[in-house]
Amino acid sequence: MAEWLLEILSEEIPARMQPGAQLQLKTLAETHLNNAGLGFEEIKTYVTPRRLVLVVQGLSLEIPEKSEEKKGPLVTAPQAAIEGFLKTNAIAREQCVVRPTPKGDGLFILKTIPAQQTYAALPEIALAILKGFSWPKSMRWGAQPTPWVRPIRGLLSLFEGKIVPFTYAGVTTSNTTYGHRFLAPGPFTVKDFKEYERELEKHFVMLEWDDRRHFIKKNVAELAEQSNLAPLNDDALLDEVAGLVEWPIALKGTMDARFMDLPREVITTPMRHHQRYFPLENTQGNLAAEFIIISNTKATDDGKTIVVGNERVLRARLADAEFFWKQDLKMPLVHFNEALKTRLFHQHLGSLFDKVQRLVDLSTRLAKTIGANASLVARAALLSKADLASQMVAEFPELQGIMGKYYAQHQGEPAEVAQALEEQYWPKGTDGHLPQAVPSLLLGLADRLDTLIGFFTIGATPTGSKDPYALRRAALGVISLCLAANFKFSIREALMWAYDAYPWADLPAPILKPKEEAVAQVWNFLLERFKFFLKDKQGSAYDHVEAVLSVAHDNPSFADLALRTKALDQLMGGEDGQNLLAAYKRAANILTIEEEKEKRPYTGDVREASLETPEEKQLFKELQDKAPKIEECIANGDFVQAVQSLAGLRPFVDQFFNKVVVNVEDAKVRETRLQLLALLRKTLHQVADFSKIEG
Amino acid sequence: MSLDFQTLILTLSTFWSDQGCVILQPYDAEVGAGTFHPATTLKALGPKPWRAAYVQPSRRPADGRYGENPNRLYRHHQFQAILKPAPDDIQTLYLESLKHIGVDPTRHDIRFVEDDWESPTLGAAGLGWEVWIDGQEITQFTYFQQVGGIPCDPVPVEITYGLERLASILQGLENVYDLAWNSPTGNQPMTYGDVAFQMEKEFSAFSFEHLDVAMTLRHFEDAEKMANELIRNKLVLPAYEYCLKASHLFNLLDARGVVSVTERANYIGRVRAIARQCCELWMEENHG
């Protein structure tokens, strides 16, 4: 059993790509070792800003002998085919063997691949791994054509202490590498992974990404603790910083007290996004003047110079922000709308100011529909995009909405209005916070409906992976908001209003779809996203959603559809549901055949007097009892109860199929039984179209 | 002792001169960045080896602040080194240059932070980093992958030092106008403000208040026409110069806020079209 160590030393790998690269290297190594028939016990990979490392433990010393057979044409095949096969494989007819195949005797080539020393096979495997590697973005360098994420400057590859010789991207393997760029700049040699790891530690490189992340997290917390403070939770920042350093050292900086009056996000945004500092807060949750810097070096002056430098950079950024804050406050928020007149929403959909006017209109209608305070919503809509023209948002685009909230608060707008300015953009990710206040929900909904209908009308719909206007995200937003608010109004109608709010005749769009078509397209697009959404959020199978959608009335609410699908998921997860489905399919098959033969539908119109057997009578009674109950449950939105009623039908359906023959001679009896099956089908369809369910 | 502004320039010049770079003078037309100098844009293309370094005063009309902001300037200075092909030890060389100007890596935190560079106006793109010293970006370090839409082969490296920021770090000063331009202990000490303040103030007023928009729009059209005419006559350097003029005129209009989002893309596209043709002509005529 042996060990193979491979290190690709490069110039700094972007932090965001490191975790993915670590995983990919492992997968590729597994694949190529398996392909080569090479056994191993364990593969581990590591990544730092400058190196990507693979270590395979428990490798066999040799790849055992393998035999391979290759099937050729039948012996009776045309001569040309046989000759072609022999030629491609550079083999004579006599060297082939003849074996029986199901189609007759065939020609076969039997090859024995001799055993190979692992050491001799590794260069090819290493090259296959490197060539197979794909970075999100890669580059060429110098005069050689091979791409990598950044220039490769060293390859270390050792098998049992011996260098595995190969060359990639103009770099030849060795047993030498480098440690930390500044703390231990000279080269050193190693003979195995144990020594490699130990030497790296001595040369100020923490090899394991998780270790660095953990170390940073711990040190930030400890340093904060010394001042009775705690860092804000920020996993993304920890991930990123772990990819920026090989030897993390936490240092504490302090900002000037005069900046403490700025809104919290105005301070934390440059700290986190631009400088990668960790902001701290006190036990009351107030932002502290102290912050933590993670440097990549242990400086000889204990970091004094580094702290002074970083404080200076932050001061310059905050001084800018302070200036913007003061400038922006000089003008009432609504005045910024003036600047939105020259800012395009889309070249064929007018300016942002035009959008604001449509939002006032649409959100007012929505508010009236649900009986909410329309004047509050209209006010929020009027101010909704004003902050986009502020100097602060121009400098820090991440602060859109957030600045709107602060400026609104500052000029004494109602709390719900200020809140809506921020929350109109929620949810921010797939699992982001959802707003609860009605003005926020309505404004967010109106904004997305306006965007969706606008782009669909001018034919700018997403195709494949291309979704430049983030319409998929907008659609998911609509769904999430409707579910969060339990809105029951018709989204289709709201889309019509959104359509009507555009002055289409004045817009220069080359394509303009008529209202019905645009609304139908957006609605279908929403339903398509809804399937993904339910799958993601409650694990509903696509066919269950289909089954529910196909019996829902024209204007179902997303809230009802989600509940109904969930109930169906539960039913189908159990034995009752599966049996019921089997019975449904049986009934539906019989009916389809008969309906096609007779060219008429069976509607479930059962003549009670013609029922003969107790099983028929019982099933009929059950169906008659259940139908109105199910209808009532559905009307009340109690889908769980509706579905339980269906499940209760199961024994009667089973009995029926066990005892009763449908296709009998007597036409009247047969007719009655078919109608009974149709009644069963109809009853089940109250909840879902079971024919859409795969079973 | 920390370096004054002009000694910083001299030191970097000497350093890159020692690496075989020809030391050039700034291009004598208005440009937004050192990259626009034909010694970078055009010379980055083609197989012939090339090493050059120079200072390039760079005008960003939108960043003009009448001399009132301690960090933002209508015109700042870049020190640019371009080496084709990029030598294998270029990162080490670069770090060496920092030591020469007095950045002690045992006391500072020097980092390479991902930043892929792109110039839509030049149809140019590359991969590389911003280099940070103690959280301050002081250099753009880029391996060019294409210029004027043409792939670079071999690949050059472009190193662009922001001289004001670098000097601020070296001199430990926060206001650019306080920087020592020459030796503070010499016969006639001058600050950055002494040398550049008036320009900042007047050019900010010019571009934000007095720029004649209609006239500038006409000048843009003229520059574009001239460039196309020169391209037809295969005079690549003069054509490229008119490309630079068009680019600067566009920057003036943009800073004035008279270019809408759609028009913006359109103007940039027009400049890029000229730049692309210049680069193509450069290659056709085997100048690279």
Short mmCIF file of N, CA and C in Angstrom, two decimals, chain A residues 487-606:
data_model
loop_
_atom_site.label_atom_id
_atom_site.label_comp_id
_atom_site.label_asym_id
_atom_site.label_seq_id
_atom_site.Cartn_x
_atom_site.Cartn_y
_atom_site.Cartn_z
N PHE A 487 -52.57 35.29 0.17
CA PHE A 487 -53.44 36.06 -0.73
C PHE A 487 -54.33 35.12 -1.51
N LYS A 488 -55.63 35.46 -1.57
CA LYS A 488 -56.56 34.58 -2.27
C LYS A 488 -57.07 35.21 -3.57
N PHE A 489 -56.60 36.43 -3.84
CA PHE A 489 -57.15 37.04 -5.06
C PHE A 489 -56.51 36.43 -6.30
N SER A 490 -57.13 36.73 -7.44
CA SER A 490 -56.68 36.13 -8.68
C SER A 490 -55.44 36.82 -9.23
N ILE A 491 -54.37 36.07 -9.33
CA ILE A 491 -53.14 36.63 -9.88
C ILE A 491 -53.33 36.96 -11.36
N ARG A 492 -54.16 36.17 -12.01
CA ARG A 492 -54.38 36.45 -13.44
C ARG A 492 -55.04 37.80 -13.64
N GLU A 493 -55.97 38.10 -12.76
CA GLU A 493 -56.64 39.39 -12.88
C GLU A 493 -55.63 40.51 -12.58
N ALA A 494 -54.80 40.28 -11.56
CA ALA A 494 -53.80 41.28 -11.20
C ALA A 494 -52.84 41.51 -12.37
N LEU A 495 -52.55 40.44 -13.10
CA LEU A 495 -51.66 40.58 -14.26
C LEU A 495 -52.33 41.43 -15.35
N MET A 496 -53.65 41.28 -15.48
CA MET A 496 -54.38 42.11 -16.45
C MET A 496 -54.26 43.59 -16.06
N TRP A 497 -54.43 43.85 -14.77
CA TRP A 497 -54.30 45.24 -14.32
C TRP A 497 -52.88 45.74 -14.61
N ALA A 498 -51.91 44.89 -14.33
CA ALA A 498 -50.52 45.29 -14.57
C ALA A 498 -50.32 45.61 -16.04
N TYR A 499 -50.92 44.81 -16.89
CA TYR A 499 -50.80 45.04 -18.34
C TYR A 499 -51.42 46.38 -18.70
N ASP A 500 -52.61 46.63 -18.15
CA ASP A 500 -53.33 47.86 -18.49
C ASP A 500 -52.59 49.11 -18.03
N ALA A 501 -51.73 48.95 -17.02
CA ALA A 501 -51.03 50.13 -16.49
C ALA A 501 -49.95 50.64 -17.45
N TYR A 502 -49.52 49.81 -18.39
CA TYR A 502 -48.49 50.25 -19.35
C TYR A 502 -49.14 51.05 -20.48
N PRO A 503 -48.53 52.16 -20.86
CA PRO A 503 -49.04 52.92 -22.01
C PRO A 503 -48.48 52.32 -23.30
N TRP A 504 -48.95 51.14 -23.66
CA TRP A 504 -48.31 50.38 -24.75
C TRP A 504 -48.18 51.17 -26.04
N ALA A 505 -49.21 51.99 -26.33
CA ALA A 505 -49.18 52.71 -27.61
C ALA A 505 -47.98 53.66 -27.69
N ASP A 506 -47.51 54.14 -26.53
CA ASP A 506 -46.40 55.10 -26.55
C ASP A 506 -45.03 54.43 -26.46
N LEU A 507 -45.03 53.12 -26.29
CA LEU A 507 -43.73 52.46 -26.08
C LEU A 507 -43.18 51.95 -27.41
N PRO A 508 -41.86 52.08 -27.57
CA PRO A 508 -41.26 51.79 -28.86
C PRO A 508 -40.92 50.31 -29.08
N ALA A 509 -41.58 49.40 -28.38
CA ALA A 509 -41.17 47.99 -28.48
C ALA A 509 -41.50 47.40 -29.84
N PRO A 510 -40.58 46.64 -30.43
CA PRO A 510 -40.85 46.03 -31.74
C PRO A 510 -41.88 44.89 -31.65
N ILE A 511 -41.93 44.21 -30.50
CA ILE A 511 -42.93 43.15 -30.33
C ILE A 511 -43.87 43.58 -29.22
N LEU A 512 -45.15 43.46 -29.45
CA LEU A 512 -46.12 43.74 -28.39
C LEU A 512 -47.16 42.64 -28.41
N LYS A 513 -47.18 41.83 -27.38
CA LYS A 513 -48.16 40.75 -27.38
C LYS A 513 -49.49 41.26 -26.84
N PRO A 514 -50.58 40.72 -27.38
CA PRO A 514 -51.89 41.13 -26.84
C PRO A 514 -52.04 40.68 -25.40
N LYS A 515 -52.95 41.33 -24.71
CA LYS A 515 -53.09 41.12 -23.27
C LYS A 515 -53.29 39.66 -22.89
N GLU A 516 -54.26 39.01 -23.56
CA GLU A 516 -54.61 37.64 -23.17
C GLU A 516 -53.38 36.74 -23.29
N GLU A 517 -52.65 36.92 -24.38
CA GLU A 517 -51.50 36.06 -24.63
C GLU A 517 -50.41 36.31 -23.58
N ALA A 518 -50.13 37.59 -23.32
CA ALA A 518 -49.08 37.92 -22.35
C ALA A 518 -49.45 37.39 -20.96
N VAL A 519 -50.70 37.61 -20.57
CA VAL A 519 -51.12 37.17 -19.25
C VAL A 519 -51.05 35.64 -19.15
N ALA A 520 -51.51 34.97 -20.20
CA ALA A 520 -51.48 33.50 -20.18
C ALA A 520 -50.03 33.01 -20.07
N GLN A 521 -49.14 33.68 -20.79
CA GLN A 521 -47.73 33.25 -20.75
C GLN A 521 -47.12 33.44 -19.36
N VAL A 522 -47.40 34.59 -18.76
CA VAL A 522 -46.85 34.83 -17.42
C VAL A 522 -47.45 33.82 -16.44
N TRP A 523 -48.75 33.58 -16.59
CA TRP A 523 -49.42 32.64 -15.68
C TRP A 523 -48.79 31.24 -15.80
N ASN A 524 -48.58 30.79 -17.01
CA ASN A 524 -47.95 29.48 -17.20
C ASN A 524 -46.53 29.45 -16.67
N PHE A 525 -45.83 30.57 -16.86
CA PHE A 525 -44.48 30.69 -16.35
C PHE A 525 -44.49 30.58 -14.82
N LEU A 526 -45.46 31.25 -14.21
CA LEU A 526 -45.59 31.19 -12.74
C LEU A 526 -45.87 29.76 -12.29
N LEU A 527 -46.77 29.09 -13.02
CA LEU A 527 -47.11 27.72 -12.62
C LEU A 527 -45.90 26.80 -12.76
N GLU A 528 -45.13 27.03 -13.80
CA GLU A 528 -43.92 26.22 -14.01
C GLU A 528 -42.97 26.39 -12.83
N ARG A 529 -42.76 27.66 -12.41
CA ARG A 529 -41.89 27.93 -11.27
C ARG A 529 -42.50 27.35 -9.99
N PHE A 530 -43.84 27.38 -9.96
CA PHE A 530 -44.54 26.89 -8.78
C PHE A 530 -44.24 25.42 -8.55
N LYS A 531 -44.15 24.66 -9.64
CA LYS A 531 -43.81 23.23 -9.52
C LYS A 531 -42.43 23.07 -8.87
N PHE A 532 -41.47 23.85 -9.34
CA PHE A 532 -40.13 23.77 -8.75
C PHE A 532 -40.17 24.19 -7.28
N PHE A 533 -40.94 25.25 -7.05
CA PHE A 533 -41.03 25.81 -5.71
C PHE A 533 -41.55 24.76 -4.73
N LEU A 534 -42.65 24.08 -5.12
CA LEU A 534 -43.24 23.09 -4.20
C LEU A 534 -42.32 21.89 -4.00
N LYS A 535 -41.66 21.52 -5.08
CA LYS A 535 -40.71 20.41 -4.98
C LYS A 535 -39.63 20.76 -3.96
N ASP A 536 -39.16 22.00 -4.08
CA ASP A 536 -38.07 22.47 -3.23
C ASP A 536 -38.52 22.66 -1.78
N LYS A 537 -39.69 23.27 -1.60
CA LYS A 537 -40.10 23.66 -0.25
C LYS A 537 -40.80 22.54 0.52
N GLN A 538 -41.63 21.75 -0.16
CA GLN A 538 -42.35 20.72 0.59
C GLN A 538 -42.19 19.34 -0.03
N GLY A 539 -41.23 19.23 -0.95
CA GLY A 539 -40.92 17.92 -1.50
C GLY A 539 -42.00 17.32 -2.37
N SER A 540 -42.91 18.15 -2.89
CA SER A 540 -43.98 17.61 -3.73
C SER A 540 -43.44 17.15 -5.08
N ALA A 541 -43.91 15.99 -5.53
CA ALA A 541 -43.50 15.51 -6.84
C ALA A 541 -44.20 16.35 -7.91
N TYR A 542 -43.54 16.53 -9.06
CA TYR A 542 -44.11 17.34 -10.13
C TYR A 542 -45.48 16.81 -10.55
N ASP A 543 -45.62 15.46 -10.60
CA ASP A 543 -46.89 14.92 -11.10
C ASP A 543 -48.04 15.21 -10.12
N HIS A 544 -47.70 15.34 -8.84
CA HIS A 544 -48.75 15.70 -7.89
C HIS A 544 -49.25 17.12 -8.13
N VAL A 545 -48.29 18.00 -8.39
CA VAL A 545 -48.69 19.39 -8.67
C VAL A 545 -49.54 19.43 -9.93
N GLU A 546 -49.10 18.69 -10.94
CA GLU A 546 -49.87 18.62 -12.20
C GLU A 546 -51.29 18.14 -11.93
N ALA A 547 -51.38 17.09 -11.13
CA ALA A 547 -52.69 16.49 -10.84
C ALA A 547 -53.60 17.51 -10.17
N VAL A 548 -53.05 18.30 -9.28
CA VAL A 548 -53.84 19.31 -8.59
C VAL A 548 -54.21 20.45 -9.53
N LEU A 549 -53.21 20.91 -10.30
CA LEU A 549 -53.44 22.03 -11.21
C LEU A 549 -54.53 21.72 -12.22
N SER A 550 -54.58 20.46 -12.68
CA SER A 550 -55.48 20.21 -13.79
C SER A 550 -56.94 20.15 -13.34
N VAL A 551 -57.22 20.07 -12.03
CA VAL A 551 -58.62 20.15 -11.60
C VAL A 551 -58.93 21.47 -10.91
N ALA A 552 -57.89 22.31 -10.69
CA ALA A 552 -58.14 23.58 -10.01
C ALA A 552 -58.96 24.49 -10.93
N HIS A 553 -59.74 25.35 -10.35
CA HIS A 553 -60.52 26.27 -11.19
C HIS A 553 -59.58 27.30 -11.81
N ASP A 554 -60.13 28.18 -12.61
CA ASP A 554 -59.29 29.06 -13.43
C ASP A 554 -58.36 29.96 -12.63
N ASN A 555 -58.79 30.40 -11.49
CA ASN A 555 -58.02 31.38 -10.75
C ASN A 555 -57.66 30.90 -9.35
N PRO A 556 -56.95 29.81 -9.27
CA PRO A 556 -56.64 29.30 -7.95
C PRO A 556 -55.60 30.19 -7.29
N SER A 557 -55.57 30.20 -5.97
CA SER A 557 -54.51 30.94 -5.29
C SER A 557 -53.37 29.96 -5.02
N PHE A 558 -52.17 30.52 -4.98
CA PHE A 558 -51.01 29.65 -4.74
C PHE A 558 -51.11 28.99 -3.37
N ALA A 559 -51.73 29.72 -2.43
CA ALA A 559 -51.84 29.19 -1.08
C ALA A 559 -52.66 27.90 -1.09
N ASP A 560 -53.83 27.92 -1.80
CA ASP A 560 -54.67 26.73 -1.87
C ASP A 560 -53.98 25.59 -2.60
N LEU A 561 -53.34 25.94 -3.69
CA LEU A 561 -52.68 24.90 -4.49
C LEU A 561 -51.60 24.19 -3.67
N ALA A 562 -50.88 24.97 -2.87
CA ALA A 562 -49.80 24.38 -2.08
C ALA A 562 -50.38 23.42 -1.05
N LEU A 563 -51.45 23.84 -0.38
CA LEU A 563 -52.06 22.98 0.64
C LEU A 563 -52.63 21.71 0.02
N ARG A 564 -53.30 21.89 -1.11
CA ARG A 564 -53.93 20.75 -1.76
C ARG A 564 -52.88 19.73 -2.21
N THR A 565 -51.76 20.25 -2.74
CA THR A 565 -50.71 19.34 -3.19
C THR A 565 -50.09 18.61 -2.00
N LYS A 566 -49.94 19.34 -0.91
CA LYS A 566 -49.35 18.73 0.27
C LYS A 566 -50.24 17.58 0.77
N ALA A 567 -51.55 17.82 0.77
CA ALA A 567 -52.48 16.77 1.21
C ALA A 567 -52.37 15.56 0.29
N LEU A 568 -52.27 15.85 -1.00
CA LEU A 568 -52.14 14.75 -1.96
C LEU A 568 -50.83 13.98 -1.74
N ASP A 569 -49.75 14.74 -1.44
CA ASP A 569 -48.47 14.08 -1.15
C ASP A 569 -48.64 13.09 0.00
N GLN A 570 -49.36 13.55 1.03
CA GLN A 570 -49.56 12.69 2.19
C GLN A 570 -50.34 11.43 1.82
N LEU A 571 -51.42 11.63 1.07
CA LEU A 571 -52.24 10.49 0.66
C LEU A 571 -51.41 9.49 -0.13
N MET A 572 -50.66 10.02 -1.10
CA MET A 572 -49.93 9.12 -2.00
C MET A 572 -48.73 8.48 -1.32
N GLY A 573 -48.33 9.05 -0.20
CA GLY A 573 -47.22 8.46 0.55
C GLY A 573 -47.63 7.20 1.30
N GLY A 574 -48.94 6.95 1.43
CA GLY A 574 -49.41 5.80 2.21
C GLY A 574 -50.00 4.72 1.33
N GLU A 575 -50.32 3.62 1.97
CA GLU A 575 -50.85 2.45 1.25
C GLU A 575 -52.22 2.75 0.66
N ASP A 576 -53.05 3.46 1.45
CA ASP A 576 -54.39 3.79 0.98
C ASP A 576 -54.35 4.52 -0.35
N GLY A 577 -53.47 5.51 -0.40
CA GLY A 577 -53.36 6.31 -1.60
C GLY A 577 -52.94 5.48 -2.79
N GLN A 578 -51.93 4.63 -2.58
CA GLN A 578 -51.43 3.81 -3.69
C GLN A 578 -52.52 2.87 -4.20
N ASN A 579 -53.28 2.26 -3.25
CA ASN A 579 -54.36 1.36 -3.65
C ASN A 579 -55.46 2.10 -4.39
N LEU A 580 -55.77 3.28 -3.86
CA LEU A 580 -56.80 4.09 -4.48
C LEU A 580 -56.39 4.46 -5.91
N LEU A 581 -55.10 4.77 -6.05
CA LEU A 581 -54.59 5.11 -7.38
C LEU A 581 -54.73 3.92 -8.33
N ALA A 582 -54.37 2.73 -7.81
CA ALA A 582 -54.48 1.53 -8.64
C ALA A 582 -55.94 1.33 -9.07
N ALA A 583 -56.86 1.50 -8.11
CA ALA A 583 -58.27 1.33 -8.41
C ALA A 583 -58.73 2.38 -9.42
N TYR A 584 -58.24 3.61 -9.21
CA TYR A 584 -58.61 4.69 -10.13
C TYR A 584 -58.17 4.35 -11.55
N LYS A 585 -56.94 3.87 -11.64
CA LYS A 585 -56.40 3.59 -12.99
C LYS A 585 -57.22 2.50 -13.65
N ARG A 586 -57.59 1.50 -12.82
CA ARG A 586 -58.38 0.40 -13.35
C ARG A 586 -59.72 0.92 -13.87
N ALA A 587 -60.36 1.72 -13.02
CA ALA A 587 -61.66 2.28 -13.41
C ALA A 587 -61.51 3.15 -14.65
N ALA A 588 -60.49 3.99 -14.63
CA ALA A 588 -60.32 4.94 -15.74
C ALA A 588 -60.02 4.20 -17.04
N ASN A 589 -59.24 3.12 -16.95
CA ASN A 589 -58.93 2.35 -18.16
C ASN A 589 -60.19 1.75 -18.76
N ILE A 590 -60.98 1.10 -17.88
CA ILE A 590 -62.22 0.49 -18.37
C ILE A 590 -63.09 1.55 -19.03
N LEU A 591 -63.22 2.70 -18.35
CA LEU A 591 -64.08 3.77 -18.86
C LEU A 591 -63.57 4.31 -20.19
N THR A 592 -62.27 4.51 -20.27
CA THR A 592 -61.70 5.07 -21.51
C THR A 592 -62.01 4.16 -22.69
N ILE A 593 -61.80 2.86 -22.46
CA ILE A 593 -62.05 1.92 -23.54
C ILE A 593 -63.52 1.99 -23.99
N GLU A 594 -64.41 1.96 -23.01
CA GLU A 594 -65.83 1.96 -23.35
C GLU A 594 -66.26 3.28 -23.97
N GLU A 595 -65.72 4.37 -23.41
CA GLU A 595 -66.10 5.68 -23.92
C GLU A 595 -65.65 5.85 -25.37
N GLU A 596 -64.49 5.30 -25.67
CA GLU A 596 -64.02 5.41 -27.06
C GLU A 596 -64.86 4.57 -27.98
N LYS A 597 -65.19 3.37 -27.48
CA LYS A 597 -66.00 2.45 -28.29
C LYS A 597 -67.36 3.05 -28.57
N GLU A 598 -67.95 3.60 -27.52
CA GLU A 598 -69.34 4.06 -27.64
C GLU A 598 -69.44 5.53 -28.04
N LYS A 599 -68.29 6.17 -28.11
CA LYS A 599 -68.25 7.58 -28.47
C LYS A 599 -69.15 8.44 -27.58
N ARG A 600 -69.16 8.16 -26.32
CA ARG A 600 -69.92 9.03 -25.40
C ARG A 600 -69.24 8.95 -24.04
N PRO A 601 -69.33 10.01 -23.29
CA PRO A 601 -68.70 9.99 -21.97
C PRO A 601 -69.63 9.38 -20.91
N TYR A 602 -69.05 8.74 -19.94
CA TYR A 602 -69.84 8.33 -18.76
C TYR A 602 -69.68 9.42 -17.71
N THR A 603 -70.79 9.89 -17.19
CA THR A 603 -70.73 11.08 -16.34
C THR A 603 -70.92 10.76 -14.86
N GLY A 604 -71.20 9.49 -14.53
CA GLY A 604 -71.40 9.16 -13.12
C GLY A 604 -72.87 9.27 -12.73
N ASP A 605 -73.72 9.26 -13.70
CA ASP A 605 -75.15 9.37 -13.44
C ASP A 605 -75.71 7.97 -13.15
N VAL A 606 -75.65 7.56 -11.91
CA VAL A 606 -76.01 6.19 -11.53
C VAL A 606 -77.51 6.11 -11.19
#
